[in-house]
């Protein structure tokens, strides 16, 4: 065997995979497929990337495989960074989208030379996902700046109850009619929902308060009945009574100290 391939074979047999990769990388491009298979089998991606300059096709192929591996692990942002570093911009864009990094996804779209219409479609798609994640402010930025659909941006802001930002856009574009058609109805609906919520909370509070009062009265009556109960004259019973009272006091102090923060709350 050729010297480097011989050393690779020995190191692989001994399961010294990092050294094996180092020797195999010196065996020429005809052995690169074998090199890449070993990298995938043993998850030696980081070590493999150190063996090739970043400008080579081998580096790009290793990065591609590494990014796919990270995607399988649902590590989308890390995968995107690996793709982007190797100039695999299309896969980087998809990975950045899956990770929620819409700013970086737009950067990758720029590197891919997206047209204005294609960029607008991408921004609208990402805005929809952001709304689903309750990120209305970020969705509005995409709609206003990349699709030029400021009306939709205002509606998204109203949906997210971002009243001041919605007002800013309304006045920026001179669309005071939206105040009557959308803004005021949205605020009134939000007010109605808040009042219903407060009413339900008040009802629950009063119910629990009444129940607490009943429980306290029952406990007071139970204590009074215990005090009225006379024990027979028996030294053993007196001893048990004293011991029990000490244990009870200790337990009560312990319980109180543990639940003090809850009582304060």
PDB file of C-alpha atoms in Angstrom, residues 79-246:
ATOM      1  CA  UNK A  79     -26.358  24.313  10.441  1.00  0.00           C
ATOM      2  CA  UNK A  80     -27.092  27.651   8.784  1.00  0.00           C
ATOM      3  CA  UNK A  81     -23.789  29.096   9.945  1.00  0.00           C
ATOM      4  CA  UNK A  82     -21.890  26.080   8.576  1.00  0.00           C
ATOM      5  CA  UNK A  83     -23.679  26.398   5.220  1.00  0.00           C
ATOM      6  CA  UNK A  84     -23.097  30.152   5.048  1.00  0.00           C
ATOM      7  CA  UNK A  85     -19.401  29.815   5.829  1.00  0.00           C
ATOM      8  CA  UNK A  86     -19.040  27.399   2.896  1.00  0.00           C
ATOM      9  CA  UNK A  87     -21.053  29.674   0.556  1.00  0.00           C
ATOM     10  CA  UNK A  88     -23.948  27.203   0.392  1.00  0.00           C
ATOM     11  CA  UNK A  89     -26.405  30.079   0.564  1.00  0.00           C
ATOM     12  CA  UNK A  90     -29.631  28.332  -0.506  1.00  0.00           C
ATOM     13  CA  UNK A  91     -29.418  25.753   2.278  1.00  0.00           C
ATOM     14  CA  UNK A  92     -28.265  28.453   4.701  1.00  0.00           C
ATOM     15  CA  UNK A  93     -31.383  30.487   3.887  1.00  0.00           C
ATOM     16  CA  UNK A  94     -33.700  27.545   4.614  1.00  0.00           C
ATOM     17  CA  UNK A  95     -31.876  26.740   7.864  1.00  0.00           C
ATOM     18  CA  UNK A  96     -31.999  30.351   9.033  1.00  0.00           C
ATOM     19  CA  UNK A  97     -35.731  30.400   8.333  1.00  0.00           C
ATOM     20  CA  UNK A  98     -36.250  27.252  10.384  1.00  0.00           C
ATOM     21  CA  UNK A  99     -34.250  28.745  13.248  1.00  0.00           C
ATOM     22  CA  UNK A 100     -36.314  31.944  13.222  1.00  0.00           C
ATOM     23  CA  UNK A 101     -33.341  34.123  12.227  1.00  0.00           C
ATOM     24  CA  UNK A 102     -35.223  36.118   9.625  1.00  0.00           C
ATOM     25  CA  UNK A 103     -32.552  38.852   9.465  1.00  0.00           C
ATOM     26  CA  UNK A 104     -29.891  36.319   8.441  1.00  0.00           C
ATOM     27  CA  UNK A 105     -32.298  34.681   6.002  1.00  0.00           C
ATOM     28  CA  UNK A 106     -32.689  38.025   4.231  1.00  0.00           C
ATOM     29  CA  UNK A 107     -28.900  38.359   4.091  1.00  0.00           C
ATOM     30  CA  UNK A 108     -28.689  34.963   2.374  1.00  0.00           C
ATOM     31  CA  UNK A 109     -31.415  36.025  -0.062  1.00  0.00           C
ATOM     32  CA  UNK A 110     -29.299  39.044  -0.957  1.00  0.00           C
ATOM     33  CA  UNK A 111     -26.264  36.807  -1.538  1.00  0.00           C
ATOM     34  CA  UNK A 112     -28.407  34.657  -3.842  1.00  0.00           C
ATOM     35  CA  UNK A 113     -29.423  37.734  -5.841  1.00  0.00           C
ATOM     36  CA  UNK A 114     -33.151  37.549  -5.155  1.00  0.00           C
ATOM     37  CA  UNK A 115     -35.284  39.854  -7.272  1.00  0.00           C
ATOM     38  CA  UNK A 116     -37.546  42.402  -5.577  1.00  0.00           C
ATOM     39  CA  UNK A 117     -40.647  40.253  -6.149  1.00  0.00           C
ATOM     40  CA  UNK A 118     -38.970  37.083  -4.888  1.00  0.00           C
ATOM     41  CA  UNK A 119     -37.675  38.926  -1.830  1.00  0.00           C
ATOM     42  CA  UNK A 120     -41.178  40.251  -1.178  1.00  0.00           C
ATOM     43  CA  UNK A 121     -42.641  36.730  -1.313  1.00  0.00           C
ATOM     44  CA  UNK A 122     -39.971  35.479   1.087  1.00  0.00           C
ATOM     45  CA  UNK A 123     -40.634  38.333   3.518  1.00  0.00           C
ATOM     46  CA  UNK A 124     -44.393  37.722   3.431  1.00  0.00           C
ATOM     47  CA  UNK A 125     -43.886  34.020   4.095  1.00  0.00           C
ATOM     48  CA  UNK A 126     -41.599  34.705   7.065  1.00  0.00           C
ATOM     49  CA  UNK A 127     -43.989  37.345   8.394  1.00  0.00           C
ATOM     50  CA  UNK A 128     -46.757  34.747   8.493  1.00  0.00           C
ATOM     51  CA  UNK A 129     -44.576  32.415  10.565  1.00  0.00           C
ATOM     52  CA  UNK A 130     -43.625  35.247  12.922  1.00  0.00           C
ATOM     53  CA  UNK A 131     -47.289  36.064  13.521  1.00  0.00           C
ATOM     54  CA  UNK A 132     -47.888  32.408  14.434  1.00  0.00           C
ATOM     55  CA  UNK A 133     -45.062  32.773  16.979  1.00  0.00           C
ATOM     56  CA  UNK A 134     -46.675  35.940  18.423  1.00  0.00           C
ATOM     57  CA  UNK A 135     -43.813  38.088  17.104  1.00  0.00           C
ATOM     58  CA  UNK A 136     -46.023  40.766  15.626  1.00  0.00           C
ATOM     59  CA  UNK A 137     -43.504  43.623  15.778  1.00  0.00           C
ATOM     60  CA  UNK A 138     -40.950  41.703  13.700  1.00  0.00           C
ATOM     61  CA  UNK A 139     -43.616  40.570  11.239  1.00  0.00           C
ATOM     62  CA  UNK A 140     -44.695  44.202  10.774  1.00  0.00           C
ATOM     63  CA  UNK A 141     -41.107  45.221   9.945  1.00  0.00           C
ATOM     64  CA  UNK A 142     -40.973  42.640   7.157  1.00  0.00           C
ATOM     65  CA  UNK A 143     -44.352  43.660   5.758  1.00  0.00           C
ATOM     66  CA  UNK A 144     -43.587  47.364   5.772  1.00  0.00           C
ATOM     67  CA  UNK A 145     -39.970  47.330   4.626  1.00  0.00           C
ATOM     68  CA  UNK A 146     -39.808  44.356   2.246  1.00  0.00           C
ATOM     69  CA  UNK A 147     -43.343  44.035   0.827  1.00  0.00           C
ATOM     70  CA  UNK A 148     -44.285  47.733   1.087  1.00  0.00           C
ATOM     71  CA  UNK A 149     -47.633  46.580   2.476  1.00  0.00           C
ATOM     72  CA  UNK A 150     -47.933  49.052   5.352  1.00  0.00           C
ATOM     73  CA  UNK A 151     -51.692  48.452   5.716  1.00  0.00           C
ATOM     74  CA  UNK A 152     -51.099  44.765   6.460  1.00  0.00           C
ATOM     75  CA  UNK A 153     -48.302  45.787   8.805  1.00  0.00           C
ATOM     76  CA  UNK A 154     -50.729  47.989  10.768  1.00  0.00           C
ATOM     77  CA  UNK A 155     -53.268  45.148  10.997  1.00  0.00           C
ATOM     78  CA  UNK A 156     -50.571  42.804  12.318  1.00  0.00           C
ATOM     79  CA  UNK A 157     -49.578  45.376  14.946  1.00  0.00           C
ATOM     80  CA  UNK A 158     -53.198  45.776  16.014  1.00  0.00           C
ATOM     81  CA  UNK A 159     -53.520  41.997  16.302  1.00  0.00           C
ATOM     82  CA  UNK A 160     -50.515  42.026  18.614  1.00  0.00           C
ATOM     83  CA  UNK A 161     -51.899  44.965  20.647  1.00  0.00           C
ATOM     84  CA  UNK A 162     -48.880  47.095  19.717  1.00  0.00           C
ATOM     85  CA  UNK A 163     -50.906  50.276  19.721  1.00  0.00           C
ATOM     86  CA  UNK A 164     -48.137  52.901  19.670  1.00  0.00           C
ATOM     87  CA  UNK A 165     -46.248  51.335  16.762  1.00  0.00           C
ATOM     88  CA  UNK A 166     -49.501  50.990  14.839  1.00  0.00           C
ATOM     89  CA  UNK A 167     -50.212  54.677  15.466  1.00  0.00           C
ATOM     90  CA  UNK A 168     -46.743  55.566  14.227  1.00  0.00           C
ATOM     91  CA  UNK A 169     -47.287  53.807  10.896  1.00  0.00           C
ATOM     92  CA  UNK A 170     -50.773  55.252  10.524  1.00  0.00           C
ATOM     93  CA  UNK A 171     -49.416  58.777  10.872  1.00  0.00           C
ATOM     94  CA  UNK A 172     -46.265  58.051   8.869  1.00  0.00           C
ATOM     95  CA  UNK A 173     -48.332  57.148   5.800  1.00  0.00           C
ATOM     96  CA  UNK A 174     -51.094  59.685   6.483  1.00  0.00           C
ATOM     97  CA  UNK A 175     -53.820  57.057   6.742  1.00  0.00           C
ATOM     98  CA  UNK A 176     -55.935  58.589   9.506  1.00  0.00           C
ATOM     99  CA  UNK A 177     -58.984  56.767   8.124  1.00  0.00           C
ATOM    100  CA  UNK A 178     -57.526  53.546   9.581  1.00  0.00           C
ATOM    101  CA  UNK A 179     -58.072  55.053  13.040  1.00  0.00           C
ATOM    102  CA  UNK A 180     -61.833  54.775  12.558  1.00  0.00           C
ATOM    103  CA  UNK A 181     -61.978  51.616  10.464  1.00  0.00           C
ATOM    104  CA  UNK A 182     -59.514  49.415  12.361  1.00  0.00           C
ATOM    105  CA  UNK A 183     -57.674  51.087  15.242  1.00  0.00           C
ATOM    106  CA  UNK A 184     -60.600  52.139  17.459  1.00  0.00           C
ATOM    107  CA  UNK A 185     -62.581  48.899  16.993  1.00  0.00           C
ATOM    108  CA  UNK A 186     -59.445  46.883  17.877  1.00  0.00           C
ATOM    109  CA  UNK A 187     -58.868  48.919  21.053  1.00  0.00           C
ATOM    110  CA  UNK A 188     -62.525  48.599  22.102  1.00  0.00           C
ATOM    111  CA  UNK A 189     -62.417  44.841  21.541  1.00  0.00           C
ATOM    112  CA  UNK A 190     -59.224  44.597  23.598  1.00  0.00           C
ATOM    113  CA  UNK A 191     -60.859  46.637  26.364  1.00  0.00           C
ATOM    114  CA  UNK A 192     -63.891  44.338  26.313  1.00  0.00           C
ATOM    115  CA  UNK A 193     -61.682  41.260  26.610  1.00  0.00           C
ATOM    116  CA  UNK A 194     -59.762  42.785  29.509  1.00  0.00           C
ATOM    117  CA  UNK A 195     -62.971  43.648  31.379  1.00  0.00           C
ATOM    118  CA  UNK A 196     -64.304  40.111  30.907  1.00  0.00           C
ATOM    119  CA  UNK A 197     -61.016  38.721  32.194  1.00  0.00           C
ATOM    120  CA  UNK A 198     -61.022  41.041  35.227  1.00  0.00           C
ATOM    121  CA  UNK A 199     -64.622  40.132  35.993  1.00  0.00           C
ATOM    122  CA  UNK A 200     -63.838  36.409  35.901  1.00  0.00           C
ATOM    123  CA  UNK A 201     -60.816  36.956  38.156  1.00  0.00           C
ATOM    124  CA  UNK A 202     -62.888  38.998  40.614  1.00  0.00           C
ATOM    125  CA  UNK A 203     -65.571  36.292  40.734  1.00  0.00           C
ATOM    126  CA  UNK A 204     -62.955  33.608  41.401  1.00  0.00           C
ATOM    127  CA  UNK A 205     -61.306  35.756  44.075  1.00  0.00           C
ATOM    128  CA  UNK A 206     -64.568  36.369  45.930  1.00  0.00           C
ATOM    129  CA  UNK A 207     -65.431  32.673  45.772  1.00  0.00           C
ATOM    130  CA  UNK A 208     -62.088  31.674  47.274  1.00  0.00           C
ATOM    131  CA  UNK A 209     -62.333  34.472  49.848  1.00  0.00           C
ATOM    132  CA  UNK A 210     -65.719  33.202  51.028  1.00  0.00           C
ATOM    133  CA  UNK A 211     -64.425  29.668  51.197  1.00  0.00           C
ATOM    134  CA  UNK A 212     -61.396  30.805  53.216  1.00  0.00           C
ATOM    135  CA  UNK A 213     -63.673  32.508  55.737  1.00  0.00           C
ATOM    136  CA  UNK A 214     -65.701  29.313  56.173  1.00  0.00           C
ATOM    137  CA  UNK A 215     -62.542  27.242  56.662  1.00  0.00           C
ATOM    138  CA  UNK A 216     -61.226  29.653  59.314  1.00  0.00           C
ATOM    139  CA  UNK A 217     -64.533  29.506  61.206  1.00  0.00           C
ATOM    140  CA  UNK A 218     -64.519  25.709  61.112  1.00  0.00           C
ATOM    141  CA  UNK A 219     -60.947  25.608  62.433  1.00  0.00           C
ATOM    142  CA  UNK A 220     -61.835  27.990  65.285  1.00  0.00           C
ATOM    143  CA  UNK A 221     -64.813  25.817  66.256  1.00  0.00           C
ATOM    144  CA  UNK A 222     -62.612  22.704  66.134  1.00  0.00           C
ATOM    145  CA  UNK A 223     -60.062  24.345  68.466  1.00  0.00           C
ATOM    146  CA  UNK A 224     -62.810  25.393  70.893  1.00  0.00           C
ATOM    147  CA  UNK A 225     -64.237  21.862  71.013  1.00  0.00           C
ATOM    148  CA  UNK A 226     -60.780  20.437  71.769  1.00  0.00           C
ATOM    149  CA  UNK A 227     -60.305  22.898  74.634  1.00  0.00           C
ATOM    150  CA  UNK A 228     -63.695  21.948  76.111  1.00  0.00           C
ATOM    151  CA  UNK A 229     -62.873  18.241  75.983  1.00  0.00           C
ATOM    152  CA  UNK A 230     -61.636  17.053  79.455  1.00  0.00           C
ATOM    153  CA  UNK A 231     -59.076  14.246  79.622  1.00  0.00           C
ATOM    154  CA  UNK A 232     -59.238  11.734  82.607  1.00  0.00           C
ATOM    155  CA  UNK A 233     -56.596  12.102  85.323  1.00  0.00           C
ATOM    156  CA  UNK A 234     -53.836   9.817  84.091  1.00  0.00           C
ATOM    157  CA  UNK A 235     -50.085  10.572  84.306  1.00  0.00           C
ATOM    158  CA  UNK A 236     -49.361   8.667  81.086  1.00  0.00           C
ATOM    159  CA  UNK A 237     -51.994  10.589  79.187  1.00  0.00           C
ATOM    160  CA  UNK A 238     -50.641  13.877  80.534  1.00  0.00           C
ATOM    161  CA  UNK A 239     -47.172  12.912  79.328  1.00  0.00           C
ATOM    162  CA  UNK A 240     -48.509  11.990  75.882  1.00  0.00           C
ATOM    163  CA  UNK A 241     -50.456  15.244  75.749  1.00  0.00           C
ATOM    164  CA  UNK A 242     -47.377  17.325  76.584  1.00  0.00           C
ATOM    165  CA  UNK A 243     -45.228  15.432  74.056  1.00  0.00           C
ATOM    166  CA  UNK A 244     -47.860  15.810  71.396  1.00  0.00           C
ATOM    167  CA  UNK A 245     -48.163  19.531  71.986  1.00  0.00           C
ATOM    168  CA  UNK A 246     -44.375  19.967  71.659  1.00  0.00           C
TER     169      UNK A 246
END
